[in-house]
Tab-separated table of C-alpha atoms in Angstrom:
chain	number	residue	atom	x	y	z
F	1	MET	CA	-103.687	-57.619	69.698
F	2	ARG	CA	-105.467	-54.342	70.165
F	3	HIS	CA	-102.668	-51.871	69.521
F	4	LEU	CA	-103.733	-48.359	68.508
F	5	LYS	CA	-107.392	-49.284	68.012
F	6	ARG	CA	-109.371	-46.502	69.600
F	7	GLY	CA	-112.972	-46.022	70.529
F	8	ARG	CA	-115.720	-48.330	71.658
F	9	LYS	CA	-117.713	-50.357	69.164
F	10	LEU	CA	-120.824	-50.393	71.367
F	11	ASN	CA	-121.903	-53.631	69.645
F	12	ARG	CA	-122.939	-51.701	66.515
F	13	THR	CA	-121.832	-51.340	62.920
F	14	ALA	CA	-119.906	-48.230	61.937
F	15	SER	CA	-122.914	-46.525	60.336
F	16	HIS	CA	-125.135	-47.365	63.318
F	17	ARG	CA	-122.481	-46.002	65.701
F	18	ARG	CA	-122.221	-42.789	63.695
F	19	ALA	CA	-126.010	-42.355	63.718
F	20	LEU	CA	-126.117	-43.044	67.458
F	21	MET	CA	-123.478	-40.390	68.167
F	22	ARG	CA	-125.301	-37.875	65.976
F	23	ASN	CA	-128.615	-38.525	67.706
F	24	LEU	CA	-127.097	-38.373	71.187
F	25	THR	CA	-125.284	-35.150	70.278
F	26	ILE	CA	-128.465	-33.505	69.022
F	27	ALA	CA	-130.307	-34.581	72.173
F	28	LEU	CA	-127.499	-33.271	74.386
F	29	ILE	CA	-127.454	-29.898	72.630
F	30	GLU	CA	-131.231	-29.636	72.792
F	31	HIS	CA	-131.714	-30.692	76.416
F	32	ARG	CA	-128.278	-29.675	77.826
F	33	ARG	CA	-128.136	-32.983	79.779
F	34	ILE	CA	-129.072	-36.541	78.962
F	35	GLN	CA	-128.987	-39.874	80.727
F	36	THR	CA	-127.277	-42.766	78.956
F	37	THR	CA	-124.947	-45.673	79.646
F	38	ASP	CA	-121.393	-45.031	80.821
F	39	ALA	CA	-119.754	-46.280	77.616
F	40	LYS	CA	-122.026	-44.179	75.379
F	41	ALA	CA	-121.438	-41.102	77.549
F	42	LYS	CA	-117.660	-41.498	77.319
F	43	GLU	CA	-117.830	-41.877	73.538
F	44	LEU	CA	-120.270	-38.980	73.255
F	45	ARG	CA	-117.855	-36.702	75.083
F	46	LYS	CA	-115.189	-37.440	72.451
F	47	PHE	CA	-117.702	-36.613	69.710
F	48	VAL	CA	-119.235	-33.437	71.205
F	49	GLU	CA	-116.234	-31.562	72.569
F	50	PRO	CA	-114.504	-31.008	69.199
F	51	LEU	CA	-117.809	-29.703	67.815
F	52	LEU	CA	-118.000	-27.175	70.635
F	53	THR	CA	-114.406	-26.146	69.948
F	54	PHE	CA	-115.424	-25.496	66.331
F	55	ALA	CA	-118.439	-23.517	67.544
F	56	LYS	CA	-116.189	-21.304	69.676
F	57	LYS	CA	-114.245	-20.326	66.545
F	58	GLY	CA	-117.448	-19.152	64.883
F	59	THR	CA	-116.065	-19.146	61.331
F	60	LEU	CA	-117.853	-20.343	58.225
F	61	HIS	CA	-115.444	-23.261	57.941
F	62	ALA	CA	-116.159	-24.254	61.539
F	63	ARG	CA	-119.910	-24.116	60.914
F	64	ARG	CA	-119.534	-26.334	57.835
F	65	GLN	CA	-117.458	-28.832	59.812
F	66	VAL	CA	-120.168	-29.073	62.479
F	67	LEU	CA	-122.868	-29.413	59.814
F	68	LYS	CA	-120.837	-32.224	58.269
F	69	ALA	CA	-120.878	-34.026	61.607
F	70	LEU	CA	-124.587	-33.274	62.207
F	71	PRO	CA	-126.391	-33.415	58.836
F	72	GLY	CA	-130.103	-33.011	58.266
F	73	LYS	CA	-132.761	-30.644	59.566
F	74	GLN	CA	-132.248	-31.608	63.227
F	75	GLY	CA	-128.504	-31.152	62.748
F	76	GLN	CA	-129.044	-27.644	61.385
F	77	LEU	CA	-131.151	-26.701	64.398
F	78	ALA	CA	-128.580	-28.193	66.756
F	79	THR	CA	-125.781	-26.347	64.965
F	80	GLU	CA	-127.623	-23.047	65.350
F	81	ALA	CA	-128.097	-23.690	69.062
F	82	LEU	CA	-124.466	-24.724	69.396
F	83	PHE	CA	-123.135	-21.558	67.755
F	84	LYS	CA	-125.618	-19.053	69.210
F	85	GLU	CA	-126.313	-20.374	72.712
F	86	LEU	CA	-123.580	-22.737	73.865
F	87	ALA	CA	-120.447	-21.264	72.290
F	88	PRO	CA	-120.744	-17.906	74.125
F	89	LEU	CA	-121.181	-19.728	77.442
F	90	VAL	CA	-117.914	-21.653	77.065
F	91	ALA	CA	-115.905	-18.978	75.254
F	92	ASP	CA	-113.370	-18.601	78.062
F	93	ARG	CA	-113.095	-22.335	78.864
F	94	PRO	CA	-110.068	-24.006	77.208
F	95	GLY	CA	-111.683	-27.453	77.060
F	96	GLY	CA	-113.586	-29.957	79.143
F	97	TYR	CA	-117.029	-28.690	78.195
F	98	THR	CA	-118.927	-31.733	79.441
F	99	ARG	CA	-119.155	-33.583	82.736
F	100	ILE	CA	-120.187	-37.175	83.319
F	101	ILE	CA	-121.932	-38.041	86.575
F	102	LYS	CA	-122.295	-41.742	87.300
F	103	LEU	CA	-125.802	-42.608	88.503
F	104	GLY	CA	-125.359	-46.308	89.208
F	105	PRO	CA	-126.944	-49.352	87.610
F	106	ARG	CA	-130.202	-49.264	85.671
F	107	THR	CA	-133.002	-51.215	87.336
F	108	ASN	CA	-134.053	-53.535	84.517
F	109	ASP	CA	-130.721	-54.732	83.069
F	110	ARG	CA	-128.207	-53.407	85.626
F	111	ALA	CA	-126.312	-51.461	82.956
F	112	PRO	CA	-124.178	-48.656	84.445
F	113	VAL	CA	-125.927	-45.337	83.737
F	114	SER	CA	-124.461	-41.835	83.659
F	115	LEU	CA	-125.708	-38.300	83.264
F	116	ILE	CA	-123.745	-36.263	80.728
F	117	GLU	CA	-124.198	-32.493	80.703
F	118	PHE	CA	-122.508	-29.316	79.614
F	119	VAL	CA	-120.531	-27.809	82.485
F	120	ASP	CA	-121.481	-24.161	81.991
F	121	ALA	CA	-124.928	-24.652	80.474
F	122	ALA	CA	-126.531	-27.252	82.730
F	123	PRO	CA	-130.203	-26.465	83.343
F	124	ALA	CA	-131.521	-26.048	86.849
F	125	ILE	CA	-133.608	-28.978	88.028
F	126	GLU	CA	-137.162	-27.748	88.352
F	127	GLU	CA	-139.371	-28.905	91.202
F	128	PRO	CA	-143.155	-28.989	90.722
F	129	GLU	CA	-144.704	-25.973	92.415
F	130	ASP	CA	-148.216	-27.219	93.069
F	131	LYS	CA	-149.743	-30.603	93.764
F	132	SER	CA	-151.594	-30.737	90.451
F	133	SER	CA	-148.335	-30.699	88.480
F	134	ALA	CA	-146.909	-33.360	90.823
F	135	GLU	CA	-149.963	-35.512	90.185
F	136	LYS	CA	-149.603	-35.056	86.428
F	137	ALA	CA	-145.923	-35.969	86.608
F	138	SER	CA	-146.649	-39.095	88.595
F	139	LYS	CA	-149.273	-40.189	86.084
F	140	LYS	CA	-146.774	-39.807	83.231
F	141	GLY	CA	-144.785	-42.721	84.596
F	142	LEU	CA	-142.173	-41.344	86.947
F	143	GLY	CA	-142.196	-44.558	88.857
F	144	ARG	CA	-144.102	-46.559	91.359
F	145	LEU	CA	-142.281	-45.032	94.331
F	146	LYS	CA	-143.109	-41.444	93.404
F	147	ARG	CA	-146.752	-42.346	92.803
F	148	LYS	CA	-146.824	-44.113	96.151
F	149	ALA	CA	-145.348	-41.036	97.852
F	150	ALA	CA	-147.923	-38.820	96.147
F	151	ASP	CA	-150.724	-41.144	97.309
F	152	THR	CA	-149.516	-41.015	100.909
F	153	GLU	CA	-149.448	-37.208	100.759
F	154	LYS	CA	-153.054	-37.174	99.528
F	155	SER	CA	-154.250	-39.482	102.281
F	156	ALA	CA	-152.375	-37.577	105.012
């Protein structure tokens, strides 16, 4: 029976799961939104939101608790960003700092993919202003369809 056993194992050992959550948290703080599978996004939300609640408090104890969850140099940088940039943005919000947007299945393995982002600190999606930046983006591997669309624009 599965009584009172919480959380998803994500087919990983405990240490691997902990490292995964730390890495996803650092990426989410750095980029403000990331794309991952549905299960990882749901687990990440349970890991990130208490850290943001600590950051809102702003005390030394809260900072040490966040550093305990995010150790290392990258964790220190993420903690600074969390306390200085994100905490003031969500100061008046009582909870629910993240949103999960389901994007549908991934093309190669059909895994359900979601976009997880901070509600108040989501970055604006930037469109390329000139054709040269669109060409550079298409060459960086944004997909066959976008390259095909760029080629049709050139020929037209």
